[in-house]
Every structure is written in C-alpha cells, then in structure tokens.
mmCIF file of C-alpha atoms and ligand atoms in Angstrom:
data_model
loop_
_atom_site.group_PDB
_atom_site.id
_atom_site.type_symbol
_atom_site.label_atom_id
_atom_site.label_comp_id
_atom_site.label_asym_id
_atom_site.label_seq_id
_atom_site.Cartn_x
_atom_site.Cartn_y
_atom_site.Cartn_z
ATOM 1 C CA MET A 1065 69.594 23.171 -0.218
ATOM 2 C CA GLU A 1066 67.503 24.783 2.147
ATOM 3 C CA LYS A 1067 64.682 25.003 -0.882
ATOM 4 C CA THR A 1068 65.166 21.299 -1.463
ATOM 5 C CA VAL A 1069 64.662 20.289 2.122
ATOM 6 C CA ASN A 1070 61.701 22.428 2.552
ATOM 7 C CA ALA A 1071 60.539 20.913 -0.713
ATOM 8 C CA GLN A 1072 61.412 17.269 0.603
ATOM 9 C CA ARG A 1073 59.363 18.241 3.338
ATOM 10 C CA ARG A 1074 56.510 19.694 1.758
ATOM 11 C CA ASN A 1075 56.459 16.170 -0.405
ATOM 12 C CA LEU A 1076 56.319 14.378 2.781
ATOM 13 C CA ILE A 1077 53.423 16.058 4.360
ATOM 14 C CA LEU A 1078 51.555 15.986 1.074
ATOM 15 C CA GLY A 1079 52.319 12.100 1.023
ATOM 16 C CA GLY A 1080 51.016 11.987 4.137
ATOM 17 C CA ALA A 1081 47.831 14.023 3.555
ATOM 18 C CA ALA A 1082 47.296 11.923 0.239
ATOM 19 C CA LEU A 1083 47.955 8.838 2.269
ATOM 20 C CA ALA A 1084 44.913 10.259 4.696
ATOM 21 C CA ALA A 1085 43.146 10.787 1.581
ATOM 22 C CA THR A 1086 43.149 7.028 0.937
ATOM 23 C CA ALA A 1087 42.380 5.726 4.079
ATOM 24 C CA GLY A 1088 39.192 8.027 4.097
ATOM 25 C CA LEU A 1089 38.316 6.998 0.336
ATOM 26 C CA PRO A 1090 36.317 4.376 0.938
ATOM 27 C CA ARG A 1091 33.942 6.193 3.448
ATOM 28 C CA ILE A 1092 34.045 8.895 0.802
ATOM 29 C CA ALA A 1093 33.362 6.358 -1.828
ATOM 30 C CA LEU A 1094 30.117 4.671 0.325
ATOM 31 C CA ALA A 1095 28.843 8.073 0.846
ATOM 32 C CA ALA A 1096 28.416 8.764 -2.737
ATOM 33 C CA ASP A 1097 27.050 5.549 -4.210
ATOM 34 C CA PRO A 1098 23.533 5.606 -4.826
ATOM 35 C CA ILE A 1099 21.198 3.808 -2.283
ATOM 36 C CA LYS A 1100 19.466 1.176 -4.179
ATOM 37 C CA VAL A 1101 15.734 0.132 -3.298
ATOM 38 C CA GLY A 1102 14.122 -2.920 -4.821
ATOM 39 C CA LEU A 1103 10.720 -2.343 -5.685
ATOM 40 C CA ILE A 1104 8.764 -6.048 -5.993
ATOM 41 C CA VAL A 1105 5.720 -5.832 -7.603
ATOM 42 C CA PRO A 1106 3.354 -7.232 -9.913
ATOM 43 C CA MET A 1107 3.737 -5.588 -13.536
ATOM 44 C CA SER A 1108 1.814 -8.507 -15.021
ATOM 45 C CA GLY A 1109 -0.791 -11.028 -14.488
ATOM 46 C CA PRO A 1110 -4.259 -10.941 -13.123
ATOM 47 C CA PHE A 1111 -2.709 -8.038 -10.344
ATOM 48 C CA ALA A 1112 -0.941 -5.962 -12.971
ATOM 49 C CA SER A 1113 -2.902 -2.794 -11.805
ATOM 50 C CA THR A 1114 -1.244 -2.940 -8.260
ATOM 51 C CA GLY A 1115 2.248 -3.064 -9.898
ATOM 52 C CA LYS A 1116 1.342 -0.054 -12.239
ATOM 53 C CA GLU A 1117 0.083 2.141 -9.913
ATOM 54 C CA ILE A 1118 2.726 1.655 -7.715
ATOM 55 C CA TRP A 1119 5.764 2.366 -9.875
ATOM 56 C CA ALA A 1120 3.908 5.250 -11.850
ATOM 57 C CA ALA A 1121 3.753 6.712 -7.744
ATOM 58 C CA VAL A 1122 7.246 5.812 -7.156
ATOM 59 C CA LYS A 1123 8.558 7.576 -10.342
ATOM 60 C CA LEU A 1124 6.522 10.224 -9.698
ATOM 61 C CA TYR A 1125 7.946 10.917 -6.298
ATOM 62 C CA GLN A 1126 11.377 10.729 -7.579
ATOM 63 C CA GLN A 1127 10.500 13.254 -10.336
ATOM 64 C CA LEU A 1128 8.776 15.817 -7.911
ATOM 65 C CA GLN A 1129 11.205 15.262 -5.323
ATOM 66 C CA GLY A 1130 14.261 14.618 -7.085
ATOM 67 C CA ASP A 1131 16.371 11.372 -7.280
ATOM 68 C CA THR A 1132 18.839 12.325 -4.496
ATOM 69 C CA VAL A 1133 18.130 12.949 -0.613
ATOM 70 C CA ALA A 1134 20.946 13.884 1.559
ATOM 71 C CA GLY A 1135 23.554 13.477 -0.333
ATOM 72 C CA ARG A 1136 22.846 9.986 -1.799
ATOM 73 C CA LYS A 1137 20.985 9.002 -5.155
ATOM 74 C CA VAL A 1138 17.690 6.780 -4.823
ATOM 75 C CA GLU A 1139 17.948 4.323 -7.703
ATOM 76 C CA VAL A 1140 14.797 1.793 -8.288
ATOM 77 C CA ILE A 1141 15.231 -1.263 -9.057
ATOM 78 C CA LEU A 1142 11.910 -2.983 -10.612
ATOM 79 C CA LYS A 1143 11.106 -6.523 -10.469
ATOM 80 C CA ASP A 1144 8.005 -7.687 -11.779
ATOM 81 C CA ASP A 1145 6.778 -10.839 -9.376
ATOM 82 C CA GLY A 1146 3.726 -11.710 -11.711
ATOM 83 C CA GLY A 1147 1.580 -11.396 -8.508
ATOM 84 C CA VAL A 1148 0.909 -15.197 -7.692
ATOM 85 C CA ASN A 1149 3.721 -17.259 -6.978
ATOM 86 C CA PRO A 1150 5.322 -16.463 -3.362
ATOM 87 C CA GLU A 1151 8.755 -18.382 -4.328
ATOM 88 C CA ILE A 1152 9.218 -15.901 -7.252
ATOM 89 C CA THR A 1153 8.845 -13.078 -5.192
ATOM 90 C CA LYS A 1154 11.314 -14.699 -2.612
ATOM 91 C CA ARG A 1155 13.955 -15.432 -5.142
ATOM 92 C CA GLN A 1156 13.539 -11.742 -6.674
ATOM 93 C CA ALA A 1157 14.275 -10.566 -2.850
ATOM 94 C CA GLN A 1158 16.840 -12.963 -2.518
ATOM 95 C CA GLU A 1159 18.799 -12.056 -5.435
ATOM 96 C CA LEU A 1160 18.168 -7.650 -4.720
ATOM 97 C CA VAL A 1161 19.625 -8.624 -1.268
ATOM 98 C CA SER A 1162 22.787 -10.877 -2.114
ATOM 99 C CA ARG A 1163 23.649 -9.555 -6.086
ATOM 100 C CA ASP A 1164 22.313 -5.970 -6.530
ATOM 101 C CA LYS A 1165 22.859 -5.073 -2.789
ATOM 102 C CA VAL A 1166 20.239 -3.425 -2.082
ATOM 103 C CA GLN A 1167 19.541 -1.153 1.053
ATOM 104 C CA VAL A 1168 16.014 -1.354 1.136
ATOM 105 C CA LEU A 1169 13.076 -3.834 -0.013
ATOM 106 C CA ALA A 1170 9.754 -2.226 -1.262
ATOM 107 C CA GLY A 1171 6.386 -3.130 -2.861
ATOM 108 C CA PHE A 1172 4.776 -6.686 -2.291
ATOM 109 C CA GLY A 1173 1.007 -6.307 -4.274
ATOM 110 C CA LEU A 1174 -0.126 -9.385 -2.408
ATOM 111 C CA THR A 1175 -0.289 -10.934 0.932
ATOM 112 C CA PRO A 1176 1.507 -14.405 0.632
ATOM 113 C CA LEU A 1177 4.187 -12.753 -1.569
ATOM 114 C CA ALA A 1178 4.667 -10.285 1.599
ATOM 115 C CA PHE A 1179 4.872 -13.134 3.875
ATOM 116 C CA ALA A 1180 7.387 -15.110 1.614
ATOM 117 C CA ALA A 1181 9.852 -12.259 1.473
ATOM 118 C CA ALA A 1182 9.785 -11.365 5.207
ATOM 119 C CA PRO A 1183 12.153 -13.760 6.188
ATOM 120 C CA VAL A 1184 14.456 -12.516 3.921
ATOM 121 C CA ALA A 1185 14.118 -9.162 4.905
ATOM 122 C CA THR A 1186 15.111 -10.385 8.767
ATOM 123 C CA GLN A 1187 17.862 -12.306 7.895
ATOM 124 C CA ALA A 1188 19.600 -9.247 5.508
ATOM 125 C CA LYS A 1189 18.803 -6.867 8.051
ATOM 126 C CA THR A 1190 17.044 -4.701 5.265
ATOM 127 C CA PRO A 1191 13.740 -2.496 5.653
ATOM 128 C CA MET A 1192 11.176 -4.022 3.892
ATOM 129 C CA ILE A 1193 8.336 -1.195 2.586
ATOM 130 C CA VAL A 1194 5.462 -2.997 2.782
ATOM 131 C CA MET A 1195 3.320 -0.492 0.005
ATOM 132 C CA ALA A 1196 0.165 -3.124 -0.943
ATOM 133 C CA ALA A 1197 -0.911 -6.299 1.035
ATOM 134 C CA GLY A 1198 -2.758 -5.387 3.587
ATOM 135 C CA THR A 1199 -3.026 -8.414 6.259
ATOM 136 C CA SER A 1200 -3.124 -7.516 9.608
ATOM 137 C CA VAL A 1201 -0.651 -10.132 10.772
ATOM 138 C CA ILE A 1202 2.032 -8.997 8.265
ATOM 139 C CA PRO A 1203 4.462 -6.540 9.892
ATOM 140 C CA GLN A 1204 4.412 -9.652 13.022
ATOM 141 C CA ARG A 1205 6.620 -11.580 10.163
ATOM 142 C CA SER A 1206 9.733 -9.373 10.299
ATOM 143 C CA PRO A 1207 10.746 -6.434 12.221
ATOM 144 C CA TYR A 1208 12.591 -4.996 9.461
ATOM 145 C CA ILE A 1209 8.915 -4.562 7.974
ATOM 146 C CA VAL A 1210 6.833 -1.197 7.826
ATOM 147 C CA ARG A 1211 3.598 -0.654 5.940
ATOM 148 C CA THR A 1212 2.485 2.855 3.953
ATOM 149 C CA ALA A 1213 -0.471 0.717 2.802
ATOM 150 C CA PHE A 1214 -3.584 0.039 5.040
ATOM 151 C CA THR A 1215 -4.819 -3.509 7.141
ATOM 152 C CA LEU A 1216 -8.132 -4.478 6.199
ATOM 153 C CA PRO A 1217 -9.275 -4.627 9.615
ATOM 154 C CA GLN A 1218 -8.423 -0.909 10.039
ATOM 155 C CA ALA A 1219 -10.596 -0.324 6.699
ATOM 156 C CA THR A 1220 -13.352 -2.961 7.853
ATOM 157 C CA ALA A 1221 -14.789 -1.834 11.236
ATOM 158 C CA PRO A 1222 -15.495 1.652 10.640
ATOM 159 C CA MET A 1223 -17.926 0.316 7.185
ATOM 160 C CA ALA A 1224 -19.184 -2.517 10.002
ATOM 161 C CA THR A 1225 -20.182 0.027 12.457
ATOM 162 C CA TRP A 1226 -21.844 2.504 9.576
ATOM 163 C CA ALA A 1227 -23.678 -0.348 8.247
ATOM 164 C CA ALA A 1228 -25.194 -0.786 11.901
ATOM 165 C CA ARG A 1229 -25.971 2.824 12.529
ATOM 166 C CA ASN A 1230 -27.312 3.401 9.244
ATOM 167 C CA LYS A 1231 -30.239 0.947 9.711
ATOM 168 C CA ILE A 1232 -28.782 -2.033 7.687
ATOM 169 C CA ARG A 1233 -29.629 -5.328 9.828
ATOM 170 C CA SER A 1234 -28.503 -8.242 7.830
ATOM 171 C CA VAL A 1235 -25.611 -8.946 5.796
ATOM 172 C CA VAL A 1236 -23.892 -11.374 3.934
ATOM 173 C CA THR A 1237 -20.195 -11.136 3.520
ATOM 174 C CA LEU A 1238 -18.613 -12.273 0.462
ATOM 175 C CA VAL A 1239 -14.866 -11.917 0.240
ATOM 176 C CA ALA A 1240 -11.784 -13.770 -1.609
ATOM 177 C CA ASP A 1241 -10.643 -16.434 0.236
ATOM 178 C CA PHE A 1242 -6.775 -15.513 1.350
ATOM 179 C CA GLY A 1243 -5.469 -13.413 4.024
ATOM 180 C CA PRO A 1244 -7.206 -9.501 3.676
ATOM 181 C CA GLY A 1245 -10.433 -11.551 2.762
ATOM 182 C CA ILE A 1246 -10.865 -13.560 5.907
ATOM 183 C CA ASP A 1247 -9.707 -10.227 8.013
ATOM 184 C CA ALA A 1248 -12.114 -8.557 6.723
ATOM 185 C CA GLU A 1249 -14.801 -11.193 6.915
ATOM 186 C CA LYS A 1250 -13.607 -11.460 10.828
ATOM 187 C CA THR A 1251 -13.561 -7.835 11.258
ATOM 188 C CA PHE A 1252 -17.265 -7.103 9.829
ATOM 189 C CA THR A 1253 -18.627 -10.174 11.581
ATOM 190 C CA LYS A 1254 -17.295 -9.125 14.788
ATOM 191 C CA PHE A 1255 -17.952 -5.531 14.692
ATOM 192 C CA PHE A 1256 -21.775 -5.622 12.832
ATOM 193 C CA THR A 1257 -22.619 -8.284 15.246
ATOM 194 C CA GLU A 1258 -21.822 -6.081 18.316
ATOM 195 C CA ALA A 1259 -23.417 -3.273 16.759
ATOM 196 C CA GLY A 1260 -26.778 -5.044 16.767
ATOM 197 C CA GLY A 1261 -26.282 -6.311 13.119
ATOM 198 C CA LYS A 1262 -26.889 -9.932 11.753
ATOM 199 C CA ILE A 1263 -24.819 -12.136 9.768
ATOM 200 C CA VAL A 1264 -27.223 -13.995 7.377
ATOM 201 C CA GLU A 1265 -24.096 -16.058 5.630
ATOM 202 C CA ASN A 1266 -20.192 -15.601 5.336
ATOM 203 C CA LEU A 1267 -19.292 -16.647 1.586
ATOM 204 C CA ARG A 1268 -15.278 -17.124 0.422
ATOM 205 C CA VAL A 1269 -14.828 -16.877 -3.175
ATOM 206 C CA PRO A 1270 -11.627 -18.167 -4.706
ATOM 207 C CA VAL A 1271 -8.687 -15.897 -5.522
ATOM 208 C CA ARG A 1272 -7.545 -17.178 -8.738
ATOM 209 C CA ASN A 1273 -9.744 -17.071 -11.481
ATOM 210 C CA PRO A 1274 -12.824 -16.229 -9.447
ATOM 211 C CA ASP A 1275 -16.791 -16.590 -10.945
ATOM 212 C CA TYR A 1276 -18.450 -14.603 -8.671
ATOM 213 C CA SER A 1277 -21.809 -15.530 -10.446
ATOM 214 C CA PRO A 1278 -22.933 -18.520 -8.204
ATOM 215 C CA PHE A 1279 -21.720 -16.692 -5.046
ATOM 216 C CA LEU A 1280 -23.845 -13.663 -6.038
ATOM 217 C CA GLN A 1281 -27.260 -16.015 -6.288
ATOM 218 C CA ARG A 1282 -26.453 -17.502 -3.211
ATOM 219 C CA VAL A 1283 -26.583 -13.991 -1.993
ATOM 220 C CA LYS A 1284 -29.629 -13.453 -3.741
ATOM 221 C CA ASP A 1285 -31.279 -16.374 -2.409
ATOM 222 C CA ALA A 1286 -30.425 -15.326 1.220
ATOM 223 C CA LYS A 1287 -32.160 -11.916 1.135
ATOM 224 C CA PRO A 1288 -29.842 -10.063 2.909
ATOM 225 C CA GLU A 1289 -30.297 -6.359 3.326
ATOM 226 C CA ALA A 1290 -26.841 -5.853 2.020
ATOM 227 C CA VAL A 1291 -23.852 -7.511 0.987
ATOM 228 C CA PHE A 1292 -20.537 -6.470 2.381
ATOM 229 C CA VAL A 1293 -17.396 -7.516 -0.071
ATOM 230 C CA PHE A 1294 -13.936 -7.377 -0.455
ATOM 231 C CA VAL A 1295 -11.819 -8.390 -3.395
ATOM 232 C CA PRO A 1296 -8.546 -7.591 -4.147
ATOM 233 C CA SER A 1297 -7.939 -4.484 -6.154
ATOM 234 C CA GLY A 1298 -8.592 -4.810 -10.040
ATOM 235 C CA GLU A 1299 -11.268 -7.248 -9.517
ATOM 236 C CA GLY A 1300 -13.826 -4.953 -8.496
ATOM 237 C CA ALA A 1301 -15.440 -4.354 -12.274
ATOM 238 C CA ALA A 1302 -15.911 -8.079 -12.493
ATOM 239 C CA LEU A 1303 -17.700 -8.203 -9.048
ATOM 240 C CA MET A 1304 -19.862 -5.019 -9.691
ATOM 241 C CA LYS A 1305 -20.967 -6.416 -13.459
ATOM 242 C CA GLN A 1306 -22.095 -9.722 -11.831
ATOM 243 C CA TYR A 1307 -23.815 -8.128 -9.084
ATOM 244 C CA ASN A 1308 -25.992 -5.958 -11.379
ATOM 245 C CA GLU A 1309 -26.228 -9.236 -13.863
ATOM 246 C CA ARG A 1310 -27.562 -11.390 -11.539
ATOM 247 C CA GLY A 1311 -30.143 -9.011 -10.284
ATOM 248 C CA LEU A 1312 -29.324 -8.073 -7.156
ATOM 249 C CA ALA A 1313 -29.319 -3.760 -7.273
ATOM 250 C CA ALA A 1314 -32.885 -4.827 -8.507
ATOM 251 C CA ALA A 1315 -33.738 -6.799 -5.571
ATOM 252 C CA GLY A 1316 -32.523 -4.103 -3.474
ATOM 253 C CA ILE A 1317 -29.874 -5.897 -2.053
ATOM 254 C CA LYS A 1318 -27.436 -3.143 -1.406
ATOM 255 C CA MET A 1319 -23.491 -2.967 -1.962
ATOM 256 C CA ILE A 1320 -21.013 -2.220 0.741
ATOM 257 C CA GLY A 1321 -17.604 -2.926 1.099
ATOM 258 C CA THR A 1322 -13.851 -1.777 1.390
ATOM 259 C CA GLY A 1323 -12.689 0.482 -1.033
ATOM 260 C CA ASP A 1324 -11.036 -2.462 -2.758
ATOM 261 C CA VAL A 1325 -13.838 -3.054 -4.662
ATOM 262 C CA MET A 1326 -14.257 0.665 -5.517
ATOM 263 C CA ASP A 1327 -10.651 0.987 -7.046
ATOM 264 C CA ASP A 1328 -10.273 4.551 -8.335
ATOM 265 C CA GLU A 1329 -8.883 3.233 -11.234
ATOM 266 C CA LEU A 1330 -11.807 0.976 -11.935
ATOM 267 C CA LEU A 1331 -14.867 3.657 -11.410
ATOM 268 C CA PRO A 1332 -14.528 5.299 -14.652
ATOM 269 C CA ALA A 1333 -15.175 1.419 -16.616
ATOM 270 C CA MET A 1334 -17.885 0.997 -13.796
ATOM 271 C CA GLY A 1335 -19.379 4.040 -14.728
ATOM 272 C CA GLN A 1336 -23.297 4.692 -13.485
ATOM 273 C CA ALA A 1337 -23.363 0.909 -12.359
ATOM 274 C CA ALA A 1338 -20.983 1.645 -9.090
ATOM 275 C CA VAL A 1339 -22.823 4.999 -8.009
ATOM 276 C CA GLY A 1340 -24.778 5.030 -4.571
ATOM 277 C CA VAL A 1341 -21.816 1.932 -3.591
ATOM 278 C CA ILE A 1342 -20.430 2.888 -0.370
ATOM 279 C CA SER A 1343 -17.577 1.943 0.827
ATOM 280 C CA SER A 1344 -14.714 2.373 3.618
ATOM 281 C CA HIS A 1345 -11.251 3.488 2.788
ATOM 282 C CA HIS A 1346 -8.083 5.396 3.496
ATOM 283 C CA TYR A 1347 -7.619 6.849 0.212
ATOM 284 C CA SER A 1348 -9.678 8.307 -2.546
ATOM 285 C CA ALA A 1349 -8.654 10.451 -5.627
ATOM 286 C CA ALA A 1350 -11.442 12.641 -4.824
ATOM 287 C CA HIS A 1351 -9.737 13.461 -1.349
ATOM 288 C CA SER A 1352 -10.135 17.510 -1.037
ATOM 289 C CA SER A 1353 -6.993 18.342 0.113
ATOM 290 C CA PRO A 1354 -3.944 20.561 -1.111
ATOM 291 C CA GLU A 1355 -1.803 17.720 -1.416
ATOM 292 C CA ASN A 1356 -3.901 14.921 -3.015
ATOM 293 C CA LYS A 1357 -5.097 17.938 -5.575
ATOM 294 C CA ALA A 1358 -1.375 18.655 -6.266
ATOM 295 C CA TYR A 1359 -0.995 15.018 -6.693
ATOM 296 C CA VAL A 1360 -4.032 13.564 -8.774
ATOM 297 C CA GLU A 1361 -3.066 16.717 -11.155
ATOM 298 C CA ALA A 1362 0.776 15.553 -11.035
ATOM 299 C CA PHE A 1363 -0.474 11.548 -11.462
ATOM 300 C CA ALA A 1364 -2.715 12.497 -14.508
ATOM 301 C CA LYS A 1365 0.028 14.468 -16.051
ATOM 302 C CA ALA A 1366 2.565 11.716 -16.055
ATOM 303 C CA ASN A 1367 0.084 8.880 -16.912
ATOM 304 C CA PRO A 1368 -2.627 10.260 -18.857
ATOM 305 C CA ASP A 1369 -4.838 7.168 -19.129
ATOM 306 C CA MET A 1370 -4.575 5.980 -15.455
ATOM 307 C CA ARG A 1371 -6.458 7.701 -12.256
ATOM 308 C CA PRO A 1372 -4.306 7.190 -8.956
ATOM 309 C CA ASN A 1373 -5.626 4.329 -6.699
ATOM 310 C CA PHE A 1374 -4.809 3.423 -3.204
ATOM 311 C CA MET A 1375 -2.238 1.100 -4.036
ATOM 312 C CA SER A 1376 -0.341 4.580 -5.797
ATOM 313 C CA ALA A 1377 -1.135 6.265 -2.292
ATOM 314 C CA GLY A 1378 1.002 3.339 -0.654
ATOM 315 C CA GLY A 1379 3.669 3.538 -3.338
ATOM 316 C CA TYR A 1380 3.762 6.926 -2.824
ATOM 317 C CA ASP A 1381 4.289 7.231 0.954
ATOM 318 C CA GLY A 1382 6.792 4.472 1.168
ATOM 319 C CA MET A 1383 9.255 6.584 -1.216
ATOM 320 C CA HIS A 1384 8.111 9.700 1.101
ATOM 321 C CA LEU A 1385 9.119 7.360 4.499
ATOM 322 C CA LEU A 1386 12.314 6.178 2.919
ATOM 323 C CA TYR A 1387 13.219 9.849 1.818
ATOM 324 C CA GLU A 1388 12.412 11.348 5.365
ATOM 325 C CA ALA A 1389 13.945 8.666 6.712
ATOM 326 C CA LEU A 1390 17.348 9.129 4.976
ATOM 327 C CA LYS A 1391 17.150 12.936 6.192
ATOM 328 C CA LYS A 1392 16.971 11.632 9.769
ATOM 329 C CA THR A 1393 20.203 9.448 9.221
ATOM 330 C CA ASN A 1394 22.154 12.180 7.184
ATOM 331 C CA GLY A 1395 22.105 9.623 4.327
ATOM 332 C CA ASP A 1396 23.148 6.235 6.334
ATOM 333 C CA ALA A 1397 21.277 3.682 5.124
ATOM 334 C CA ASP A 1398 21.871 1.093 7.976
ATOM 335 C CA GLY A 1399 19.074 -0.954 8.200
ATOM 336 C CA ASP A 1400 18.558 -0.705 11.532
ATOM 337 C CA LYS A 1401 19.364 2.882 11.532
ATOM 338 C CA LEU A 1402 16.583 3.426 8.854
ATOM 339 C CA LEU A 1403 14.053 1.521 10.861
ATOM 340 C CA ALA A 1404 14.720 3.534 13.913
ATOM 341 C CA ALA A 1405 14.442 6.711 11.762
ATOM 342 C CA MET A 1406 10.729 5.130 10.323
ATOM 343 C CA LYS A 1407 9.236 4.373 13.412
ATOM 344 C CA GLY A 1408 6.970 6.987 14.967
ATOM 345 C CA MET A 1409 7.071 9.494 11.877
ATOM 346 C CA SER A 1410 4.114 11.511 10.645
ATOM 347 C CA TRP A 1411 3.382 13.580 8.078
ATOM 348 C CA THR A 1412 0.632 15.113 6.162
ATOM 349 C CA SER A 1413 -0.275 12.503 2.930
ATOM 350 C CA ILE A 1414 -2.036 12.895 0.269
ATOM 351 C CA ARG A 1415 -4.792 10.960 2.285
ATOM 352 C CA GLY A 1416 -4.353 13.310 5.232
ATOM 353 C CA PRO A 1417 -2.566 12.781 8.528
ATOM 354 C CA VAL A 1418 -0.474 9.625 8.829
ATOM 355 C CA THR A 1419 1.804 8.015 11.776
ATOM 356 C CA ILE A 1420 3.905 4.821 11.933
ATOM 357 C CA ASP A 1421 2.854 3.407 14.833
ATOM 358 C CA PRO A 1422 6.293 2.795 16.562
ATOM 359 C CA ASN A 1423 5.521 -0.094 18.136
ATOM 360 C CA THR A 1424 3.489 -2.424 15.446
ATOM 361 C CA ARG A 1425 5.223 -0.281 12.690
ATOM 362 C CA ASP A 1426 1.992 -0.006 10.617
ATOM 363 C CA ILE A 1427 0.139 3.077 9.590
ATOM 364 C CA ILE A 1428 -2.441 5.159 11.764
ATOM 365 C CA GLN A 1429 -4.482 6.813 9.358
ATOM 366 C CA ASP A 1430 -8.116 8.412 8.878
ATOM 367 C CA ILE A 1431 -11.008 6.142 7.355
ATOM 368 C CA TYR A 1432 -13.392 7.651 5.557
ATOM 369 C CA ILE A 1433 -16.926 6.597 4.651
ATOM 370 C CA ARG A 1434 -17.507 7.235 1.155
ATOM 371 C CA GLU A 1435 -20.241 7.283 -1.473
ATOM 372 C CA ALA A 1436 -19.884 6.594 -5.194
ATOM 373 C CA ARG A 1437 -21.529 9.573 -6.852
ATOM 374 C CA MET A 1438 -21.031 11.304 -10.386
ATOM 375 C CA VAL A 1439 -19.049 14.180 -10.287
ATOM 376 C CA ASN A 1440 -18.594 16.280 -13.738
ATOM 377 C CA GLY A 1441 -19.600 12.928 -15.927
ATOM 378 C CA GLN A 1442 -16.464 11.016 -13.819
ATOM 379 C CA VAL A 1443 -17.693 8.370 -10.943
ATOM 380 C CA TYR A 1444 -15.841 9.299 -7.299
ATOM 381 C CA ASN A 1445 -15.888 7.926 -4.112
ATOM 382 C CA VAL A 1446 -16.664 11.127 -2.665
ATOM 383 C CA GLU A 1447 -16.119 11.471 1.400
ATOM 384 C CA ILE A 1448 -19.008 11.581 3.200
ATOM 385 C CA ASP A 1449 -17.721 10.802 6.923
ATOM 386 C CA LYS A 1450 -14.172 10.444 8.881
ATOM 387 C CA ILE A 1451 -13.207 8.335 11.448
ATOM 388 C CA GLU A 1452 -9.722 9.993 12.578
ATOM 389 C CA GLN A 1453 -6.689 8.184 13.401
ATOM 390 C CA VAL A 1454 -7.726 4.182 12.898
ATOM 391 C CA ARG A 1455 -5.414 1.944 14.153
ATOM 392 C CA ASP A 1456 -5.746 -1.617 13.168
ATOM 393 C CA PRO A 1457 -7.899 -3.016 15.629
ATOM 394 C CA GLY A 1458 -6.723 -6.676 15.185
ATOM 395 C CA VAL A 1459 -8.892 -9.660 14.968
HETATM 396 C C1 DHB B 1901 -4.328 -7.225 -0.535
HETATM 397 C C2 DHB B 1901 -4.243 -7.295 -2.002
HETATM 398 C C3 DHB B 1901 -5.474 -6.299 -2.506
HETATM 399 O O1 DHB B 1901 -5.060 -6.135 -3.989
HETATM 400 C C4 DHB B 1901 -6.007 -5.510 -1.988
HETATM 401 O O2 DHB B 1901 -6.937 -4.862 -2.589
HETATM 402 C C5 DHB B 1901 -6.017 -5.384 -0.317
HETATM 403 C C6 DHB B 1901 -4.960 -6.754 0.050
HETATM 404 C C7 DHB B 1901 -3.740 -8.622 -0.249
HETATM 405 O O3 DHB B 1901 -2.974 -9.615 -0.771
HETATM 406 O O4 DHB B 1901 -2.915 -8.347 1.222
#
C-alpha cells in the first residue's frame, strides 16, 4: 500500500516534471533551430564575379570556422538575383524573410539592389549585412544595415590626395554612371581640387553594356596627365584593354583609380598591361599579413581557378561579424540584439584592423595605395602606402 502511494506520488512528480519539460519545449526547440541567412548576390549576368567571390568566401568561412556558433547551426540560403533588376532582389528579400524565415539578410552586389532590399530589412527588423555595394548613403536607407564592404568616398579621397602629392596636376574622371561612380567622381573632384589639382572634365559611362572607347577618345583629346577611373568589379579588364587600344598609355596619360578597376580576380588576365597602375583600396590579395596569407592560401585551395578579391573580403568579414555577434548574444538572433552586438565591433580582418562605426554602421578601415607589379610572374596590387582607419568622408 505504502509502495503504491509512493509510486503514485512519484508518478505525480514525474508527471509534473514532464509537464514542465513540455512547457519549456518551444524555447529549447528554438535554441536548437538553425539560424538562417539569406544571401542575395549576382551569381549570373554581368556582375556574376561579385556573387561568385562572395559565395566562395562565405563557404570558406564556414569550412574554416565550422557551421555552428553559440550552439546554433548557421544555414546560408543562396539566391542569385542576376545583378541588374532591383525588383527581383526586393522580391527575394521578401520571400526569404516571410517564407524561409531568415533572421539575417546579406550580400547585395550593387547599390540599386541594396536600396531595393533596405525597406524589407526595416520592416522585418532583420539585420542586412551589405558585403559589396559601396555608395556612401546605403546604411542610411535602413537602421538594420551594417556594411562590411567599403565606400567609394572612403577609397577615393586617399587616391585624390596621393595624386596631387605625386605631381599629377590635371585629371579627367571617368566613372560608371550610377551611385558609386558618382560618389567617386564627386570625392575625387573635391579632394583633388582642394589639394591644388585641376579637373579637366568629368565623364560618366552607362552601366549597362558599356563601350568605353568613345569616352577614352575624349580623355585622349583632353590631354590630362592622368585619368581617374571607377567601374564596377568585373569590368576593369575591358576598360584596360580599350585604354591600351586607344593609345592612352602610349600618349603618356596615366591610369589611376579605385581598386575596383584593378580587381584581383581580373589581374592575371590583364597581365603586363596592368603593370604600373596606381589604385587605392581596402583589400589586396597581396596584403602581407599572416591572416591574409592564410586566407589566400585556403581560398586558392578551395577554388583553384580563382584569386580572392575585395568582394570576397566583404563576404568573409560579413560572416565574421555575424558569428561574433552571435557569440555576444549567446545565439539569440533577435534583430535588434544582433544589431547592438555588431555596432562598435573591432577585429583583425584579412584586410587589416577594422571597426564597425557604432553611429553610421559603416566599416572603418585602412586604405592602401597600391601599385600593380609583376610578382613571380603574376600581377598583384602591391601596397606602397597606407592611410590608417579611414571613415567614409561623405560627399
Ligand atoms: C558597387 C558595385 C561594384 O561592383 C563595385 O566594385 C563597387 C560598388 C555598387 O554598386 O555599389
């Protein structure tokens, strides 16, 4: 009898414990759920190299660091937006948030595409890590945007100052006619003029199906000492080819620009023609830190036909930012908590020391002046000067 009562009591107690466990279940299940990241990049179309570099870097990050952080698996859902239609990017962002229930959006190969997704991030209170697009104003489009790429004014201002200091007195600017190009043009004009240089002409080339030839002819006719160029990642080789074919190099008109033109992925194909070009940027595959040497080696091993470029750096650091933020929140992927954890974060990136500015949510980083040189039979952007901890100067 005693035994039975005890057994009954035990059952009651166990029953209670079981109930308590059930009540706790949703939370336990939530903690074990994967964190989903919607990665939207161009994997096809004219800007496919941007998506491929970012995707390679994201995969490499997870291969090296594991796919679990703070007890939660991080699952990346890749979407190819084709790179040219903001409506497609926006729809993909909406679907990722509402149907796939992603807690983080990432990628964004071009400025108009980042603009298109920004309201989705705001409405869903979802962090949006901009890994590629570089127009200054982007983070102002949503309080949920954090950028691990760079900004065109940030890369351009040091180039303008360097040019003026190195006895280049007259320049024609030649930029792709959209957000980042216009930022680059305005910034170069402002800083170069302030340093005593003369802008002969500002030329803008269409983004879609560009033919650089007539523009380069105008540059040649204007006879500046240098042409400052910005074209989106992947376009540099075509520009370089026409620059040489039009005889600008032969005419003694130097090419200078942001590192977008001297994209690491394109340098092997550009070959000797690229040697001597001076550019300014935040990342070079030739950056000689132990972190970057390990990265370049691991990247080449995983992707034998590719060289990591600055787009890959944006992707790799974007993943790092997310992983470190999740460590700080103990795996809580609440949008506001992740944002708070990301703001002000500093780390040693493959590009050098970086910080997410807690006020602007943009990346503060060193900008390097690089000269394209032959290194062991391959062209690299060799860093020859460094401007430390540059913030977006705005324009
Ligand atoms: C942007 C795109 C690029 O390919 C690049 O190199 C820089 C900026 C952009 O659209 O913001």
